[in-house]
Amino acid sequence: MTVSLRNVRDRMILRESVDGEIGNIDLSPEPVAVDRDDGTITVYWNIADSVVDASLEYTVELPAEAADGDVVTFEGTVESSDCRWSVGGDETATVVEDIFQRVLERGAVTAADIEVAIERDDITPKEVARLRRAWLKGD
């Protein structure tokens, strides 16, 4: 999941909640603090010198009982000293167990697809090679 904020300045807080455990995170610019707890991540930024764009990218570890077709919900809010608003964009994602089905539905191979393919035991080296070739071509 990726959340992008434009024109961040002064003190800003981004709070994201998801039905699952938040895994790896990547933030830009460097925040003052990050709090992760039970499917919620809160990022505190203090941009003193200028206006910048900020982003949070994170992975979600779903519960073991999550099955193909289940829907995962996301909810995000941004707060400043005088305002609070909801994060726009997709609020749900459907669990797709078959990585090839996901790639077919989307029509492109992402870096996240490659990461998942490498980590999973049920994907053969031949299937990983097909994904790798498609990723290199940008298909």
Short mmCIF file of N, CA and C in Angstrom, two decimals:
data_model
loop_
_atom_site.label_atom_id
_atom_site.label_comp_id
_atom_site.label_asym_id
_atom_site.label_seq_id
_atom_site.Cartn_x
_atom_site.Cartn_y
_atom_site.Cartn_z
N MET A 1 0.85 -1.15 0.00
CA MET A 1 0.00 0.00 0.00
C MET A 1 0.91 1.22 0.00
N THR A 2 0.52 2.21 -0.78
CA THR A 2 1.29 3.46 -0.83
C THR A 2 0.35 4.63 -0.59
N VAL A 3 0.74 5.52 0.30
CA VAL A 3 0.00 6.76 0.56
C VAL A 3 0.94 7.91 0.24
N SER A 4 0.49 8.81 -0.63
CA SER A 4 1.30 9.97 -1.01
C SER A 4 0.58 11.24 -0.60
N LEU A 5 1.32 12.14 0.02
CA LEU A 5 0.77 13.43 0.45
C LEU A 5 1.54 14.54 -0.27
N ARG A 6 0.82 15.52 -0.75
CA ARG A 6 1.46 16.65 -1.44
C ARG A 6 1.43 17.89 -0.56
N ASN A 7 2.44 18.70 -0.74
CA ASN A 7 2.52 20.00 -0.06
C ASN A 7 2.46 19.89 1.46
N VAL A 8 3.25 18.99 1.99
CA VAL A 8 3.33 18.82 3.44
C VAL A 8 4.22 19.92 4.01
N ARG A 9 3.75 20.53 5.09
CA ARG A 9 4.56 21.56 5.75
C ARG A 9 4.19 21.58 7.23
N ASP A 10 5.05 22.14 7.99
CA ASP A 10 4.86 22.23 9.44
C ASP A 10 4.70 20.83 10.02
N ARG A 11 3.82 20.71 11.01
CA ARG A 11 3.60 19.41 11.65
C ARG A 11 2.39 18.72 11.03
N MET A 12 2.58 17.46 10.65
CA MET A 12 1.54 16.69 9.99
C MET A 12 1.58 15.27 10.54
N ILE A 13 0.40 14.67 10.70
CA ILE A 13 0.31 13.28 11.17
C ILE A 13 -0.51 12.50 10.16
N LEU A 14 0.01 11.35 9.77
CA LEU A 14 -0.71 10.40 8.92
C LEU A 14 -0.97 9.15 9.73
N ARG A 15 -2.23 8.72 9.74
CA ARG A 15 -2.61 7.51 10.48
C ARG A 15 -3.32 6.57 9.51
N GLU A 16 -2.80 5.35 9.36
CA GLU A 16 -3.39 4.32 8.50
C GLU A 16 -3.75 3.11 9.34
N SER A 17 -4.94 2.56 9.09
CA SER A 17 -5.38 1.34 9.76
C SER A 17 -5.77 0.32 8.70
N VAL A 18 -5.46 -0.95 8.96
CA VAL A 18 -5.73 -2.02 8.00
C VAL A 18 -6.06 -3.30 8.76
N ASP A 19 -6.83 -4.17 8.10
CA ASP A 19 -7.17 -5.48 8.68
C ASP A 19 -6.00 -6.43 8.49
N GLY A 20 -4.98 -6.29 9.30
CA GLY A 20 -3.79 -7.13 9.21
C GLY A 20 -2.65 -6.47 9.95
N GLU A 21 -1.52 -7.14 9.96
CA GLU A 21 -0.34 -6.60 10.63
C GLU A 21 0.52 -5.85 9.63
N ILE A 22 0.88 -4.64 9.96
CA ILE A 22 1.72 -3.83 9.08
C ILE A 22 3.15 -4.35 9.15
N GLY A 23 3.70 -4.66 7.96
CA GLY A 23 5.05 -5.21 7.87
C GLY A 23 6.06 -4.15 7.56
N ASN A 24 6.78 -4.32 6.47
CA ASN A 24 7.83 -3.39 6.06
C ASN A 24 7.25 -2.02 5.73
N ILE A 25 7.98 -0.98 6.12
CA ILE A 25 7.55 0.38 5.79
C ILE A 25 8.71 1.14 5.15
N ASP A 26 8.34 2.08 4.29
CA ASP A 26 9.31 2.97 3.66
C ASP A 26 8.71 4.36 3.72
N LEU A 27 9.44 5.31 4.27
CA LEU A 27 8.93 6.67 4.49
C LEU A 27 9.82 7.72 3.85
N SER A 28 9.18 8.77 3.38
CA SER A 28 9.92 9.90 2.84
C SER A 28 9.09 11.15 3.08
N PRO A 29 9.67 12.23 3.58
CA PRO A 29 11.00 12.33 4.18
C PRO A 29 11.03 11.62 5.53
N GLU A 30 12.19 11.65 6.15
CA GLU A 30 12.36 11.01 7.46
C GLU A 30 11.40 11.66 8.47
N PRO A 31 10.58 10.86 9.16
CA PRO A 31 9.65 11.42 10.13
C PRO A 31 10.30 11.66 11.49
N VAL A 32 9.58 12.39 12.33
CA VAL A 32 10.01 12.60 13.70
C VAL A 32 9.84 11.31 14.49
N ALA A 33 8.71 10.61 14.25
CA ALA A 33 8.42 9.37 14.96
C ALA A 33 7.45 8.53 14.15
N VAL A 34 7.48 7.22 14.42
CA VAL A 34 6.55 6.27 13.81
C VAL A 34 6.06 5.35 14.91
N ASP A 35 4.74 5.17 14.96
CA ASP A 35 4.13 4.28 15.95
C ASP A 35 3.35 3.20 15.20
N ARG A 36 3.71 1.94 15.43
CA ARG A 36 3.03 0.80 14.81
C ARG A 36 2.41 -0.06 15.89
N ASP A 37 1.10 -0.36 15.76
CA ASP A 37 0.44 -1.17 16.76
C ASP A 37 -0.84 -1.79 16.20
N ASP A 38 -0.93 -3.12 16.22
CA ASP A 38 -2.16 -3.84 15.87
C ASP A 38 -2.84 -3.34 14.60
N GLY A 39 -2.15 -3.33 13.49
CA GLY A 39 -2.75 -2.94 12.22
C GLY A 39 -2.90 -1.45 12.02
N THR A 40 -2.25 -0.66 12.84
CA THR A 40 -2.31 0.80 12.70
C THR A 40 -0.88 1.34 12.69
N ILE A 41 -0.63 2.27 11.78
CA ILE A 41 0.65 2.97 11.76
C ILE A 41 0.35 4.47 11.80
N THR A 42 1.08 5.17 12.66
CA THR A 42 0.95 6.62 12.77
C THR A 42 2.33 7.23 12.53
N VAL A 43 2.38 8.16 11.57
CA VAL A 43 3.64 8.80 11.18
C VAL A 43 3.55 10.28 11.53
N TYR A 44 4.57 10.78 12.21
CA TYR A 44 4.63 12.19 12.63
C TYR A 44 5.73 12.89 11.83
N TRP A 45 5.36 13.89 11.06
CA TRP A 45 6.34 14.68 10.33
C TRP A 45 6.37 16.10 10.87
N ASN A 46 7.57 16.71 10.86
CA ASN A 46 7.73 18.12 11.19
C ASN A 46 8.63 18.72 10.10
N ILE A 47 7.99 19.34 9.13
CA ILE A 47 8.70 19.90 7.98
C ILE A 47 8.87 21.39 8.23
N ALA A 48 10.04 21.76 8.69
CA ALA A 48 10.25 23.13 9.15
C ALA A 48 10.66 24.10 8.05
N ASP A 49 11.45 23.65 7.09
CA ASP A 49 12.08 24.59 6.17
C ASP A 49 11.31 24.89 4.89
N SER A 50 10.55 23.91 4.38
CA SER A 50 9.91 24.12 3.09
C SER A 50 8.69 23.21 2.95
N VAL A 51 8.04 23.31 1.83
CA VAL A 51 6.91 22.46 1.50
C VAL A 51 7.44 21.27 0.71
N VAL A 52 7.07 20.06 1.10
CA VAL A 52 7.56 18.86 0.42
C VAL A 52 6.41 17.88 0.18
N ASP A 53 6.66 16.88 -0.64
CA ASP A 53 5.75 15.76 -0.77
C ASP A 53 6.23 14.68 0.18
N ALA A 54 5.29 13.97 0.79
CA ALA A 54 5.63 12.92 1.74
C ALA A 54 4.96 11.63 1.29
N SER A 55 5.56 10.50 1.67
CA SER A 55 4.94 9.23 1.31
C SER A 55 5.20 8.17 2.37
N LEU A 56 4.26 7.25 2.43
CA LEU A 56 4.35 6.06 3.28
C LEU A 56 4.03 4.88 2.38
N GLU A 57 4.92 3.93 2.34
CA GLU A 57 4.66 2.68 1.62
C GLU A 57 4.81 1.55 2.62
N TYR A 58 3.84 0.64 2.66
CA TYR A 58 3.92 -0.45 3.62
C TYR A 58 3.30 -1.73 3.07
N THR A 59 3.74 -2.84 3.65
CA THR A 59 3.16 -4.13 3.32
C THR A 59 2.26 -4.55 4.46
N VAL A 60 1.34 -5.46 4.16
CA VAL A 60 0.40 -5.95 5.16
C VAL A 60 0.50 -7.47 5.22
N GLU A 61 0.72 -7.98 6.42
CA GLU A 61 0.69 -9.42 6.65
C GLU A 61 -0.74 -9.76 7.06
N LEU A 62 -1.42 -10.53 6.23
CA LEU A 62 -2.81 -10.87 6.51
C LEU A 62 -2.90 -12.03 7.47
N PRO A 63 -4.02 -12.13 8.20
CA PRO A 63 -4.21 -13.27 9.09
C PRO A 63 -4.16 -14.58 8.31
N ALA A 64 -3.74 -15.66 8.95
CA ALA A 64 -3.61 -16.96 8.28
C ALA A 64 -4.93 -17.42 7.67
N GLU A 65 -6.04 -17.03 8.26
CA GLU A 65 -7.34 -17.46 7.75
C GLU A 65 -7.84 -16.64 6.56
N ALA A 66 -7.09 -15.63 6.14
CA ALA A 66 -7.49 -14.85 4.97
C ALA A 66 -7.47 -15.75 3.75
N ALA A 67 -8.55 -15.74 2.99
CA ALA A 67 -8.69 -16.63 1.84
C ALA A 67 -8.86 -15.83 0.55
N ASP A 68 -8.65 -16.52 -0.55
CA ASP A 68 -8.84 -15.93 -1.87
C ASP A 68 -10.23 -15.32 -1.96
N GLY A 69 -10.30 -14.07 -2.36
CA GLY A 69 -11.59 -13.38 -2.48
C GLY A 69 -11.98 -12.55 -1.28
N ASP A 70 -11.32 -12.75 -0.13
CA ASP A 70 -11.62 -11.91 1.04
C ASP A 70 -11.25 -10.46 0.74
N VAL A 71 -11.94 -9.54 1.38
CA VAL A 71 -11.69 -8.11 1.16
C VAL A 71 -11.02 -7.53 2.40
N VAL A 72 -9.92 -6.83 2.20
CA VAL A 72 -9.19 -6.16 3.27
C VAL A 72 -9.51 -4.67 3.16
N THR A 73 -9.81 -4.04 4.30
CA THR A 73 -10.14 -2.61 4.27
C THR A 73 -8.98 -1.78 4.81
N PHE A 74 -8.85 -0.58 4.26
CA PHE A 74 -7.83 0.39 4.66
C PHE A 74 -8.55 1.68 5.04
N GLU A 75 -8.05 2.36 6.05
CA GLU A 75 -8.62 3.65 6.42
C GLU A 75 -7.47 4.57 6.82
N GLY A 76 -7.46 5.76 6.25
CA GLY A 76 -6.38 6.68 6.56
C GLY A 76 -6.89 8.08 6.83
N THR A 77 -6.21 8.77 7.74
CA THR A 77 -6.51 10.17 8.02
C THR A 77 -5.21 10.95 8.10
N VAL A 78 -5.31 12.22 7.76
CA VAL A 78 -4.19 13.15 7.86
C VAL A 78 -4.64 14.27 8.78
N GLU A 79 -3.76 14.68 9.68
CA GLU A 79 -4.08 15.77 10.61
C GLU A 79 -2.99 16.84 10.57
N SER A 80 -3.45 18.07 10.64
CA SER A 80 -2.54 19.20 10.83
C SER A 80 -3.06 19.96 12.05
N SER A 81 -2.45 21.07 12.37
CA SER A 81 -2.87 21.81 13.57
C SER A 81 -4.29 22.34 13.46
N ASP A 82 -4.79 22.54 12.26
CA ASP A 82 -6.12 23.13 12.11
C ASP A 82 -7.09 22.33 11.25
N CYS A 83 -6.70 21.11 10.86
CA CYS A 83 -7.56 20.37 9.93
C CYS A 83 -7.34 18.87 10.07
N ARG A 84 -8.38 18.11 9.73
CA ARG A 84 -8.29 16.65 9.67
C ARG A 84 -9.10 16.20 8.47
N TRP A 85 -8.52 15.31 7.63
CA TRP A 85 -9.26 14.83 6.48
C TRP A 85 -8.90 13.37 6.21
N SER A 86 -9.77 12.71 5.46
CA SER A 86 -9.56 11.31 5.10
C SER A 86 -8.62 11.20 3.91
N VAL A 87 -7.84 10.13 3.89
CA VAL A 87 -6.96 9.84 2.77
C VAL A 87 -7.83 9.32 1.63
N GLY A 88 -7.66 9.87 0.44
CA GLY A 88 -8.43 9.42 -0.72
C GLY A 88 -7.81 8.18 -1.34
N GLY A 89 -8.52 7.60 -2.29
CA GLY A 89 -8.02 6.43 -3.00
C GLY A 89 -8.74 5.16 -2.61
N ASP A 90 -8.15 4.04 -2.95
CA ASP A 90 -8.77 2.75 -2.67
C ASP A 90 -8.90 2.54 -1.17
N GLU A 91 -10.06 2.03 -0.76
CA GLU A 91 -10.30 1.73 0.65
C GLU A 91 -10.33 0.23 0.91
N THR A 92 -10.29 -0.57 -0.16
CA THR A 92 -10.29 -2.02 -0.01
C THR A 92 -9.34 -2.65 -1.02
N ALA A 93 -8.95 -3.89 -0.73
CA ALA A 93 -8.18 -4.72 -1.66
C ALA A 93 -8.68 -6.14 -1.49
N THR A 94 -8.75 -6.85 -2.59
CA THR A 94 -9.21 -8.24 -2.56
C THR A 94 -8.01 -9.17 -2.49
N VAL A 95 -8.07 -10.15 -1.60
CA VAL A 95 -7.01 -11.13 -1.45
C VAL A 95 -7.01 -12.03 -2.68
N VAL A 96 -5.84 -12.15 -3.30
CA VAL A 96 -5.67 -13.03 -4.45
C VAL A 96 -4.51 -13.97 -4.11
N GLU A 97 -4.83 -15.23 -3.89
CA GLU A 97 -3.79 -16.19 -3.52
C GLU A 97 -2.88 -16.53 -4.68
N ASP A 98 -3.41 -16.58 -5.87
CA ASP A 98 -2.65 -16.97 -7.04
C ASP A 98 -1.99 -15.74 -7.64
N ILE A 99 -0.66 -15.64 -7.50
CA ILE A 99 0.05 -14.46 -7.97
C ILE A 99 -0.12 -14.28 -9.48
N PHE A 100 -0.19 -15.37 -10.22
CA PHE A 100 -0.36 -15.25 -11.67
C PHE A 100 -1.73 -14.69 -12.02
N GLN A 101 -2.75 -15.06 -11.24
CA GLN A 101 -4.08 -14.49 -11.45
C GLN A 101 -4.05 -12.99 -11.19
N ARG A 102 -3.34 -12.59 -10.15
CA ARG A 102 -3.23 -11.16 -9.83
C ARG A 102 -2.54 -10.40 -10.96
N VAL A 103 -1.47 -10.97 -11.49
CA VAL A 103 -0.75 -10.32 -12.58
C VAL A 103 -1.64 -10.23 -13.82
N LEU A 104 -2.38 -11.30 -14.12
CA LEU A 104 -3.27 -11.27 -15.28
C LEU A 104 -4.35 -10.21 -15.12
N GLU A 105 -4.92 -10.11 -13.91
CA GLU A 105 -5.97 -9.12 -13.69
C GLU A 105 -5.43 -7.70 -13.81
N ARG A 106 -4.23 -7.47 -13.33
CA ARG A 106 -3.64 -6.14 -13.35
C ARG A 106 -3.01 -5.82 -14.69
N GLY A 107 -2.47 -6.85 -15.36
CA GLY A 107 -1.85 -6.65 -16.65
C GLY A 107 -0.39 -6.21 -16.59
N ALA A 108 0.22 -6.22 -15.40
CA ALA A 108 1.61 -5.83 -15.25
C ALA A 108 2.20 -6.51 -14.01
N VAL A 109 3.52 -6.71 -14.04
CA VAL A 109 4.24 -7.30 -12.91
C VAL A 109 4.91 -6.18 -12.14
N THR A 110 4.65 -6.09 -10.85
CA THR A 110 5.26 -5.05 -10.01
C THR A 110 6.45 -5.62 -9.23
N ALA A 111 7.21 -4.75 -8.65
CA ALA A 111 8.32 -5.18 -7.79
C ALA A 111 7.77 -6.00 -6.61
N ALA A 112 6.60 -5.63 -6.09
CA ALA A 112 5.98 -6.39 -4.99
C ALA A 112 5.65 -7.81 -5.44
N ASP A 113 5.18 -7.98 -6.69
CA ASP A 113 4.91 -9.32 -7.21
C ASP A 113 6.18 -10.17 -7.21
N ILE A 114 7.28 -9.57 -7.63
CA ILE A 114 8.55 -10.29 -7.65
C ILE A 114 8.96 -10.69 -6.24
N GLU A 115 8.83 -9.78 -5.27
CA GLU A 115 9.17 -10.10 -3.88
C GLU A 115 8.35 -11.27 -3.37
N VAL A 116 7.04 -11.24 -3.62
CA VAL A 116 6.15 -12.32 -3.16
C VAL A 116 6.53 -13.63 -3.83
N ALA A 117 6.79 -13.59 -5.12
CA ALA A 117 7.13 -14.81 -5.85
C ALA A 117 8.40 -15.45 -5.30
N ILE A 118 9.37 -14.65 -4.93
CA ILE A 118 10.63 -15.16 -4.40
C ILE A 118 10.43 -15.78 -3.02
N GLU A 119 9.56 -15.18 -2.20
CA GLU A 119 9.36 -15.63 -0.82
C GLU A 119 8.47 -16.86 -0.70
N ARG A 120 7.59 -17.09 -1.66
CA ARG A 120 6.61 -18.17 -1.53
C ARG A 120 7.19 -19.52 -1.91
N ASP A 121 6.75 -20.56 -1.19
CA ASP A 121 7.21 -21.93 -1.45
C ASP A 121 6.45 -22.60 -2.59
N ASP A 122 5.23 -22.13 -2.85
CA ASP A 122 4.37 -22.82 -3.81
C ASP A 122 4.53 -22.32 -5.24
N ILE A 123 5.49 -21.48 -5.50
CA ILE A 123 5.74 -20.97 -6.84
C ILE A 123 7.02 -21.61 -7.35
N THR A 124 6.94 -22.23 -8.50
CA THR A 124 8.08 -22.95 -9.06
C THR A 124 9.11 -21.98 -9.62
N PRO A 125 10.35 -22.45 -9.75
CA PRO A 125 11.38 -21.61 -10.38
C PRO A 125 10.98 -21.18 -11.80
N LYS A 126 10.30 -22.05 -12.54
CA LYS A 126 9.85 -21.71 -13.88
C LYS A 126 8.85 -20.56 -13.85
N GLU A 127 7.94 -20.58 -12.89
CA GLU A 127 6.96 -19.50 -12.76
C GLU A 127 7.63 -18.19 -12.35
N VAL A 128 8.60 -18.27 -11.45
CA VAL A 128 9.35 -17.08 -11.06
C VAL A 128 10.08 -16.51 -12.27
N ALA A 129 10.64 -17.38 -13.10
CA ALA A 129 11.35 -16.93 -14.30
C ALA A 129 10.39 -16.21 -15.26
N ARG A 130 9.16 -16.72 -15.40
CA ARG A 130 8.16 -16.05 -16.25
C ARG A 130 7.84 -14.66 -15.73
N LEU A 131 7.68 -14.56 -14.41
CA LEU A 131 7.42 -13.24 -13.81
C LEU A 131 8.59 -12.30 -14.02
N ARG A 132 9.79 -12.83 -13.83
CA ARG A 132 10.99 -12.02 -13.98
C ARG A 132 11.09 -11.46 -15.40
N ARG A 133 10.85 -12.31 -16.40
CA ARG A 133 10.91 -11.86 -17.80
C ARG A 133 9.85 -10.80 -18.09
N ALA A 134 8.63 -11.03 -17.57
CA ALA A 134 7.55 -10.06 -17.77
C ALA A 134 7.88 -8.73 -17.09
N TRP A 135 8.48 -8.80 -15.90
CA TRP A 135 8.86 -7.58 -15.18
C TRP A 135 9.91 -6.80 -15.95
N LEU A 136 10.90 -7.51 -16.51
CA LEU A 136 11.95 -6.85 -17.29
C LEU A 136 11.38 -6.15 -18.52
N LYS A 137 10.38 -6.76 -19.15
CA LYS A 137 9.77 -6.18 -20.34
C LYS A 137 8.82 -5.03 -19.98
N GLY A 138 8.40 -4.97 -18.73
CA GLY A 138 7.46 -3.93 -18.33
C GLY A 138 6.04 -4.28 -18.71
N ASP A 139 5.76 -5.56 -18.98
CA ASP A 139 4.42 -6.00 -19.36
C ASP A 139 3.55 -6.22 -18.15
#
